[in-house]
Structure formats: structure tokens, C-alpha cells
């Protein structure tokens, strides 16, 4: 069996559901259920005896020790993190606590567990750390895309905390021999993404008649990847990745934020004719330290592991919007409570000019 952390969040839940659908191996899912974790994301796994959920913190050493000893996973896949850049600007403390200290505690317990495994199991064990392209910093328009040897230059408290965890993972391999793998992926979109991130936030605002808040001039570029393609890449790295290596994962789909929002408005307009959603676009104050461009060179994972994204941006977006339209109850549940306070905090201060 494998242990997944953060498996009630956006990517983790999609990974767990794909995992259950594509094999026989059980999965133990450890998640703290922060504002971003939602058991509703795992509704499709309800009643599946191969899925076991435990509510808990990756920083809880005793809990980890017990879970590892009881379940004896052959691999750990670490998705658990605070993941939203804007929240890291308003309050970096939780990012340091989970992404740095939590990852350290997880690594320590995994190291102790792995060190005591019988030889064959120790050799085949894997610790896969899920990270982001944001650790590489910001690119200019003409710069080559990030590759695995690009120097780290994180610019936000979020990306700095993820960079710190990546460095710890690297050190645990180099120093202790822990069989680690690290993936650095570009921006994901797809079903079950919390509506604080660009695509689900714009969808939610569009259908509720609210302004579509574009930070700055809207020309910041991200390399968009459908979440199912990220999950298949992680499975490929877990399966066949070389121990101690890092793999960049991207969608070959660079788009400005304005392009993304226009595509979303057009696709939504086709699904619900009669409304011109672009009229809701509204430019707001920029994010402090806003990275201009991310782009991924995924040559390594493609040539070594034979992975390729299956979805284009258009096909992935169509699937995503269809899912959100069919799950208005999910949106209703996740946008109640704390969500409104976040929207007030993040967007009230951006009112006025771009
Ligand atoms: P998310 O915020 O949707 O989910 C994070 C999950 O981790 C939540 O379920 C939350 O409850 C859980 N969690 C948070 N702190 C925890 C703790 N201390 N202990 C246990 N669980 C905890 O994030 P996501 O978008 O699914 O991202 C998952 C991972 O992928 C993160 O590590 C993120 O850095 C990375 N990543 C995300 C993207 C993206 O576009 N979303 C791109 C590349 C990499
Ligand atoms: P986001 O989804 O927060 O991902 P990240 O910052 O990790 O790339 O944002 C994607 C891009 O969209 C980023 O350039 C910021 C921009 N953005 C907006 O213009 N308006 C918004 O309301 C949000 C949430 C993001």
C-alpha cells in the first residue's frame, strides 16, 4: 500500500481517485483537513475498502510513527502543503509550519521507518515529494523554460517554503540515502480545485455575476496542465523515476491570465448561451512580487519515462467546466464559511485601479 499526504486537497484527491481506479493497491490518506481539504473531494471513494482516510498533521511525529508501523507503506507521496500564494502573502506562518517544519517531521519519521525495513523493502521504498515550478522564480518573455538544473530563486513566501522542503528532500537523499523523488509541476486546473485559484475562482464569479478580478495587466504567463495529467506524471515518476532525481512536469500550454479568462468565458458562453461573461472582467491591483512568467521544459520526464500530457488546454478546460457545472453543491459547500472572509480580505484591498 502507499501513504498519501494531503489527499483531501485538489491534486491529492484527484491522485487518490485515479490511483483507486487504475490498480488494486490500497491507499492510506493522511490529511489535516485545513480550509483547502474537503472530504467531499473524496466522495467517489466512499465505501471503497482500498481507501482509508486519517485526519492528522504531517507534523505530528507520533501519529506518523504509528501509521507507518501499522500500515507499512511501500511508498509515501507528499502532497500536503499550504498552497496559495496570496494567502502566503497575507500570512506566511502556516506555510513555514506545514511546508518546512511539517515536511521535515515527515522526512524524519519516514527515514526512521525506512531505515528499519528489511533489505529488499528498503531498496524498493520511495518517498515522492510533490513540488512546484514556482521554486525557480520568474522568467522574462524570451528566457528558456525552467529545466531541472535551473537555479532556485523563489519569490513568494509560498515558493520559498516549497523550495526549503525540496532542499530538505534532496539532503535526505544525499546524506542518508533515503530513496527520494521530487516533481516540480506547473499550474494545475481541473475538478475539485478550491475556488481561491484562478480557474475555479473565475468560474465561480462568472456564474454568480460577480467581477472577474484580473491582477495587474493580466499578462502574467503560466504553463497550464490538466490535473489528471499531473497525476499520471506522478505515477510514472513513482514507478520508473530514478532515485534522487527531480522531474519537471508541464503542459506546453503557456497562456497569459487574460487568455485563460477569455477562454473560460468563451467555453462557458458555449455551455450557457446568451451571456457575454467577458463583460465581467475587471482589472484590480496587482499581487505584490507577482512572478511574470513560468514555463516548464519537460524533456526529461518525456524522454526518460515516456510521459506526455493527454489533454490540451481546450479539452481540459471543457472537462473542468463540465465538472463544476455538474457539481454546484460542491461549490456551495466549499464557498460557505471561511471562504467569504478570505474573499473579503484578498479582494477588498484591490478595489479601484489596476
Ligand atoms: P490544496 O491546497 O488544494 O491541498 C492541500 C491539502 O493538504 C489539503 O487537503 C490540506 O488539508 C492538506 N494539508 C495542509 N496542511 C497539512 C498538514 N500540516 N498536514 C496534513 N495535511 C495538510 O493544494 P493542491 O493544489 O492540491 O497542491 C498539492 C501539492 O501540489 C502541494 O504540495 C503544492 O505545492 C503542489 N503543487 C500544486 C500546484 C497547483 O497548481 N495547485 C502545482 C504544482 C505543485
Ligand atoms: P493562482 O491560481 O493563484 O496560481 P499561482 O499564483 O500559484 O500561479 O494564480 C494564477 C495567476 O492568476 C497568477 O498570475 C495570479 C492571477 N490571478 C488573478 O489575476 N486574479 C485572481 O483572482 C487570482 C486568484 C489569480
Coordinates of C-alpha atoms and ligand atoms in Angstrom, one line a residue:
X1 CA 0.0 0.0 0.0
X2 CA 1.0 3.6 -0.3
X3 CA 0.6 6.6 2.1
X4 CA -0.6 9.8 0.5
X5 CA -0.5 13.1 2.5
X6 CA -2.8 15.9 1.6
X7 CA -5.1 13.6 -0.3
X8 CA -8.3 15.6 0.5
X9 CA -7.0 18.6 -1.3
X10 CA -7.3 19.4 -5.0
X11 CA -4.4 17.4 -6.6
X12 CA -4.1 14.8 -3.8
X13 CA -7.8 13.9 -4.1
X14 CA -7.6 13.6 -7.9
X15 CA -4.5 11.4 -7.4
X16 CA -6.2 9.1 -4.8
X17 CA -9.3 8.7 -7.1
X18 CA -7.1 7.9 -10.1
X19 CA -5.0 5.5 -8.1
X20 CA -8.0 3.6 -6.8
X21 CA -9.4 3.5 -10.4
X22 CA -6.2 2.3 -12.1
X23 CA -5.0 -0.6 -9.9
X24 CA -5.5 -2.8 -6.9
X25 CA -3.2 -1.3 -4.4
X26 CA -4.7 0.3 -1.2
X27 CA -4.0 3.9 -0.2
X28 CA -3.8 5.4 3.2
X29 CA -4.8 9.1 3.1
X30 CA -3.5 11.4 5.8
X31 CA -4.9 15.0 5.7
X32 CA -5.3 17.7 8.2
X33 CA -8.5 19.0 6.6
X34 CA -7.5 22.7 6.6
X35 CA -9.8 25.1 4.8
X36 CA -8.5 23.6 1.5
X37 CA -9.1 19.9 2.4
X38 CA -12.5 18.6 1.9
X39 CA -13.9 15.1 2.3
X40 CA -16.4 16.0 -0.4
X41 CA -13.4 15.7 -2.8
X42 CA -13.3 12.0 -2.0
X43 CA -17.0 11.3 -2.4
X44 CA -16.2 9.0 -5.3
X45 CA -14.1 6.8 -3.0
X46 CA -16.8 6.4 -0.4
X47 CA -17.2 2.8 0.6
X48 CA -14.0 1.7 -1.3
X49 CA -12.2 -0.7 1.1
X50 CA -8.9 0.1 -0.5
X51 CA -9.1 3.7 0.7
X52 CA -8.6 4.6 4.3
X53 CA -8.7 8.2 5.5
X54 CA -7.0 9.5 8.6
X55 CA -7.3 13.1 9.8
X56 CA -4.0 14.4 11.0
X57 CA -1.0 16.6 10.5
X58 CA 2.2 15.7 8.7
X59 CA 4.0 17.5 11.6
X60 CA 2.6 15.0 14.2
X61 CA 5.5 12.7 14.7
X62 CA 3.7 10.2 17.0
X63 CA 0.8 9.8 14.6
X64 CA 3.2 9.3 11.7
X65 CA 5.2 6.7 13.6
X66 CA 2.1 4.8 14.4
X67 CA 0.7 4.9 10.9
X68 CA 3.9 3.9 9.3
X69 CA 4.4 1.0 11.7
X70 CA 0.8 -0.2 11.4
X71 CA 0.4 0.1 7.6
X72 CA 3.9 -0.5 6.4
X73 CA 3.6 1.5 3.1
X74 CA 6.0 0.8 0.2
X75 CA 5.9 4.5 -0.7
X76 CA 4.9 7.9 0.6
X77 CA 3.6 10.6 -1.7
X78 CA 3.7 14.0 -0.1
X79 CA 1.1 16.5 -1.4
X80 CA 0.3 18.1 2.0
X81 CA 1.0 21.8 1.9
X82 CA -0.3 25.3 2.2
X83 CA -0.6 26.1 -1.5
X84 CA -2.0 29.5 -2.2
X85 CA 0.5 32.4 -3.0
X86 CA -1.9 35.2 -2.0
X87 CA -2.6 33.5 1.4
X88 CA 1.2 33.2 1.9
X89 CA 1.5 37.0 1.4
X90 CA -1.2 37.7 4.0
X91 CA 0.0 35.1 6.5
X92 CA 3.3 33.2 5.8
X93 CA 3.4 31.5 9.2
X94 CA 1.3 28.5 8.3
X95 CA 3.4 28.0 5.2
X96 CA 6.6 27.7 7.2
X97 CA 4.9 25.4 9.7
X98 CA 3.4 22.9 7.2
X99 CA 5.7 23.2 4.2
X100 CA 9.0 23.4 6.0
X101 CA 8.6 22.1 9.6
X102 CA 5.9 19.6 8.6
X103 CA 7.9 18.3 5.7
X104 CA 10.9 18.0 8.0
X105 CA 8.9 16.0 10.6
X106 CA 7.6 13.7 7.9
X107 CA 11.0 13.1 6.5
X108 CA 12.4 12.3 9.9
X109 CA 9.7 9.7 10.6
X110 CA 10.0 8.2 7.1
X111 CA 13.7 8.0 7.5
X112 CA 13.4 6.1 10.7
X113 CA 10.8 3.8 9.3
X114 CA 12.7 3.2 6.0
X115 CA 16.0 2.6 7.9
X116 CA 14.4 -0.3 9.8
X117 CA 12.9 -2.0 6.8
X118 CA 14.3 -5.4 5.7
X119 CA 16.8 -5.0 2.9
X120 CA 14.6 -5.7 -0.2
X121 CA 11.8 -3.5 1.1
X122 CA 14.3 -0.7 1.9
X123 CA 15.6 -0.8 -1.6
X124 CA 12.3 -0.6 -3.3
X125 CA 10.8 2.1 -0.9
X126 CA 10.2 5.5 -2.4
X127 CA 9.4 9.0 -0.9
X128 CA 7.9 11.2 -3.6
X129 CA 7.7 14.9 -2.8
X130 CA 5.3 16.9 -4.9
X131 CA 6.6 20.4 -5.6
X132 CA 6.0 23.4 -7.9
X133 CA 7.7 25.2 -10.7
X134 CA 7.4 28.4 -8.6
X135 CA 10.7 27.5 -6.8
X136 CA 12.6 28.6 -9.9
X137 CA 11.3 32.2 -9.7
X138 CA 10.2 34.3 -12.6
X139 CA 11.1 34.2 -16.3
X140 CA 11.4 37.1 -18.8
X141 CA 9.5 36.8 -22.1
X142 CA 12.5 35.5 -24.0
X143 CA 14.0 33.2 -21.3
X144 CA 14.2 29.5 -21.9
X145 CA 11.8 27.4 -19.9
X146 CA 12.7 26.0 -16.4
X147 CA 14.6 22.7 -16.5
X148 CA 15.7 20.5 -13.6
X149 CA 19.1 22.4 -13.4
X150 CA 17.7 25.9 -13.3
X151 CA 18.8 27.6 -10.1
X152 CA 16.2 28.0 -7.4
X153 CA 15.1 31.6 -6.9
X154 CA 11.7 31.6 -5.1
X155 CA 10.0 34.9 -4.8
X156 CA 6.9 34.4 -2.6
X157 CA 6.7 33.0 1.0
X158 CA 4.8 30.1 -0.6
X159 CA 7.5 29.3 -3.2
X160 CA 10.3 29.9 -0.6
X161 CA 8.7 27.4 1.8
X162 CA 8.3 24.8 -1.0
X163 CA 12.0 25.4 -2.1
X164 CA 13.0 24.8 1.5
X165 CA 11.2 21.4 1.6
X166 CA 12.7 20.5 -1.8
X167 CA 16.2 21.2 -0.4
X168 CA 15.4 19.0 2.7
X169 CA 14.3 16.2 0.4
X170 CA 17.5 16.5 -1.6
X171 CA 19.6 16.5 1.6
X172 CA 17.8 13.4 3.0
X173 CA 18.7 11.5 -0.2
X174 CA 22.3 12.8 -0.4
X175 CA 23.1 12.4 3.3
X176 CA 21.0 9.5 4.5
X177 CA 20.4 7.7 1.2
X178 CA 16.6 8.0 1.5
X179 CA 15.2 6.9 -1.9
X180 CA 13.5 10.2 -2.8
X181 CA 11.9 11.6 -5.9
X182 CA 10.8 15.2 -6.4
X183 CA 8.4 16.6 -9.0
X184 CA 8.2 20.3 -9.9
X185 CA 4.9 20.9 -11.8
X186 CA 3.4 23.9 -13.4
X187 CA -0.1 25.4 -12.6
X188 CA -2.8 22.8 -12.5
X189 CA -6.5 23.2 -13.2
X190 CA -9.4 20.7 -13.1
X191 CA -12.2 19.3 -11.0
X192 CA -12.1 19.8 -7.2
X193 CA -9.8 22.9 -7.2
X194 CA -10.6 25.3 -4.3
X195 CA -12.1 28.5 -5.8
X196 CA -9.3 30.7 -4.5
X197 CA -7.1 29.8 -7.5
X198 CA -7.5 31.4 -10.9
X199 CA -9.7 29.0 -12.9
X200 CA -12.3 27.9 -10.3
X201 CA -12.4 31.5 -8.9
X202 CA -13.2 32.9 -12.3
X203 CA -15.7 30.2 -13.0
X204 CA -17.5 30.8 -9.6
X205 CA -17.5 34.6 -10.1
X206 CA -18.7 34.3 -13.8
X207 CA -21.7 32.2 -13.0
X208 CA -22.7 34.2 -9.9
X209 CA -22.5 37.5 -11.9
X210 CA -19.5 38.9 -9.9
X211 CA -16.5 40.8 -11.4
X212 CA -13.7 38.6 -12.8
X213 CA -10.7 40.2 -10.9
X214 CA -7.5 40.3 -13.1
X215 CA -4.4 41.2 -11.2
X216 CA -2.3 44.0 -12.8
X217 CA -2.3 44.0 -16.6
X218 CA -3.3 40.3 -16.9
X219 CA -0.2 39.5 -19.0
X220 CA 1.5 37.2 -16.4
X221 CA 2.1 33.8 -18.0
X222 CA 1.6 30.4 -16.5
X223 CA 2.0 26.9 -18.1
X224 CA -1.3 25.2 -17.6
X225 CA -1.6 21.4 -17.0
X226 CA -4.8 19.4 -16.5
X227 CA -4.8 17.8 -13.1
X228 CA -5.3 14.2 -14.5
X229 CA -2.1 14.7 -16.5
X230 CA -0.2 15.8 -13.4
X231 CA -1.5 12.6 -11.6
X232 CA -0.3 10.4 -14.5
X233 CA 3.1 12.0 -14.4
X234 CA 3.4 11.4 -10.6
X235 CA 2.5 7.8 -11.1
X236 CA 5.2 7.5 -13.9
X237 CA 7.8 9.0 -11.6
X238 CA 6.9 6.8 -8.7
X239 CA 7.0 3.8 -11.0
X240 CA 10.1 4.4 -13.0
X241 CA 11.8 7.6 -11.8
X242 CA 15.5 7.4 -10.9
X243 CA 16.1 7.7 -7.2
X244 CA 17.4 11.0 -6.0
X245 CA 16.3 12.8 -9.2
X246 CA 13.9 15.7 -9.8
X247 CA 11.4 15.8 -12.7
X248 CA 9.8 18.9 -14.2
X249 CA 6.2 18.5 -15.3
X250 CA 4.4 20.9 -17.6
X251 CA 1.6 21.2 -20.1
X252 CA 3.4 23.0 -23.0
X253 CA 0.5 25.4 -22.7
X254 CA 1.8 28.8 -21.8
X255 CA -1.0 31.4 -21.5
X256 CA -1.5 34.9 -20.1
X257 CA -4.1 35.2 -17.4
X258 CA -6.2 37.2 -19.7
X259 CA -6.1 34.4 -22.3
X260 CA -7.1 31.9 -19.7
X261 CA -10.1 34.1 -18.6
X262 CA -11.2 34.8 -22.1
X263 CA -11.0 31.0 -23.0
X264 CA -13.1 30.3 -19.8
X265 CA -15.6 33.0 -20.8
X266 CA -15.9 31.6 -24.3
X267 CA -16.3 28.0 -23.2
X268 CA -18.8 28.9 -20.6
X269 CA -20.7 31.0 -23.2
X270 CA -21.0 27.9 -25.4
X271 CA -22.3 25.8 -22.5
X272 CA -24.7 28.6 -21.3
X273 CA -25.5 30.7 -24.4
X274 CA -26.8 34.2 -24.1
X275 CA -24.4 35.6 -21.6
X276 CA -21.2 37.5 -22.5
X277 CA -19.1 36.7 -19.5
X278 CA -16.1 38.9 -20.7
X279 CA -18.2 41.9 -19.7
X280 CA -17.5 40.9 -16.0
X281 CA -13.7 41.2 -16.5
X282 CA -12.3 43.8 -14.1
X283 CA -8.6 44.8 -13.6
X284 CA -7.6 45.1 -10.0
X285 CA -4.4 45.9 -8.0
X286 CA -1.5 43.6 -8.7
X287 CA -0.2 40.9 -6.4
X288 CA 2.9 42.1 -4.5
X289 CA 6.0 40.5 -6.1
X290 CA 3.9 38.9 -8.8
X291 CA 6.0 36.4 -10.9
X292 CA 5.8 37.4 -14.5
X293 CA 6.2 34.1 -16.3
X294 CA 6.6 30.4 -15.6
X295 CA 7.3 27.8 -18.3
X296 CA 8.4 24.2 -18.0
X297 CA 10.8 22.2 -20.1
X298 CA 9.5 18.7 -19.6
X299 CA 12.1 17.0 -21.9
X300 CA 13.5 14.8 -19.1
X301 CA 10.2 13.2 -18.0
X302 CA 9.2 12.8 -21.6
X303 CA 12.4 11.2 -22.8
X304 CA 13.2 9.1 -19.6
X305 CA 9.8 8.0 -18.6
X306 CA 7.7 8.3 -21.8
X307 CA 5.2 10.6 -20.1
X308 CA 3.1 13.1 -22.1
X309 CA 0.1 15.2 -21.2
X310 CA -3.1 13.8 -22.8
X311 CA -5.3 16.9 -22.6
X312 CA -4.9 20.1 -24.5
X313 CA -5.8 23.3 -22.7
X314 CA -9.1 23.4 -24.5
X315 CA -10.1 19.8 -23.8
X316 CA -9.0 20.0 -20.2
X317 CA -10.9 23.3 -19.7
X318 CA -14.1 21.8 -21.2
X319 CA -13.8 18.8 -18.8
X320 CA -13.2 21.1 -15.9
X321 CA -16.2 23.4 -16.6
X322 CA -18.5 20.5 -17.2
X323 CA -17.4 19.1 -13.8
X324 CA -18.0 22.4 -12.0
X325 CA -21.4 22.9 -13.7
X326 CA -22.4 19.4 -12.6
X327 CA -21.2 20.0 -9.0
X328 CA -22.8 23.2 -7.9
X329 CA -23.4 21.5 -4.5
X330 CA -19.7 21.1 -4.1
X331 CA -19.1 24.8 -4.9
X332 CA -21.8 25.7 -2.4
X333 CA -20.2 23.6 0.3
X334 CA -16.7 24.9 -0.1
X335 CA -17.6 28.6 -0.5
X336 CA -19.6 28.7 2.7
X337 CA -18.0 29.7 6.0
X338 CA -14.3 30.8 6.0
X339 CA -14.2 31.3 2.2
X340 CA -16.1 34.6 2.3
X341 CA -13.7 36.0 4.9
X342 CA -10.8 35.2 2.5
X343 CA -12.5 36.9 -0.4
X344 CA -13.1 40.0 1.7
X345 CA -9.5 40.0 2.9
X346 CA -7.9 39.4 -0.5
X347 CA -10.1 41.4 -2.9
X348 CA -11.4 44.4 -0.7
X349 CA -7.9 45.9 -0.7
X350 CA -7.6 45.5 -4.5
X351 CA -10.6 47.6 -5.3
X352 CA -10.1 50.6 -7.6
X353 CA -7.4 50.8 -10.1
X354 CA -5.2 48.1 -11.6
Ligands
LIG1 P1 -4.5 22.2 -1.8 O1 -4.3 23.4 -1.0 O2 -5.8 22.1 -2.6 O3 -4.5 20.9 -0.9 C1 -3.6 20.8 0.2 C2 -4.1 19.7 1.1 O4 -3.1 19.5 2.1 C3 -5.4 20.0 1.8 O5 -6.2 18.9 1.7 C4 -5.0 20.3 3.2 O6 -6.0 19.9 4.2 C5 -3.8 19.4 3.4 N1 -2.8 19.9 4.4 C6 -2.4 21.2 4.6 N2 -1.6 21.2 5.7 C7 -1.5 19.9 6.1 C8 -0.7 19.3 7.2 N3 0.0 20.1 8.0 N4 -0.9 18.0 7.4 C9 -1.7 17.2 6.6 N5 -2.4 17.8 5.6 C10 -2.3 19.1 5.4 O7 -3.2 22.0 -2.7 P2 -3.0 21.4 -4.1 O8 -3.3 22.4 -5.2 O9 -3.8 20.1 -4.2 O10 -1.5 21.1 -4.1 C11 -1.0 19.8 -3.6 C12 0.5 19.9 -3.7 O11 0.9 20.1 -5.1 C13 1.2 21.0 -2.9 O12 2.3 20.5 -2.3 C14 1.5 22.1 -3.9 O13 2.6 22.8 -3.5 C15 1.8 21.2 -5.1 N6 1.6 21.9 -6.5 C16 0.4 22.5 -6.7 C17 0.1 23.0 -8.0 C18 -1.2 23.7 -8.3 O14 -1.3 24.3 -9.4 N7 -2.2 23.6 -7.5 C19 1.1 23.0 -8.9 C20 2.4 22.3 -8.6 C21 2.5 21.8 -7.4
LIG2 P1 -3.1 31.3 -8.9 O1 -4.2 30.4 -9.4 O2 -3.2 31.9 -7.5 O3 -1.7 30.4 -9.1 P2 -0.2 30.9 -8.9 O4 -0.2 32.2 -8.3 O5 0.3 29.8 -8.0 O6 0.4 30.9 -10.3 O7 -2.9 32.4 -9.9 C1 -2.6 32.2 -11.3 C2 -2.4 33.5 -12.0 O8 -3.6 34.2 -12.0 C3 -1.4 34.4 -11.2 O9 -0.6 35.1 -12.2 C4 -2.3 35.4 -10.4 C5 -3.5 35.5 -11.3 N1 -4.8 35.8 -10.6 C6 -5.6 36.8 -10.9 O10 -5.3 37.6 -11.9 N2 -6.8 37.0 -10.3 C7 -7.1 36.2 -9.2 O11 -8.2 36.5 -8.6 C8 -6.3 35.1 -8.9 C9 -6.7 34.2 -7.8 C10 -5.1 34.9 -9.6

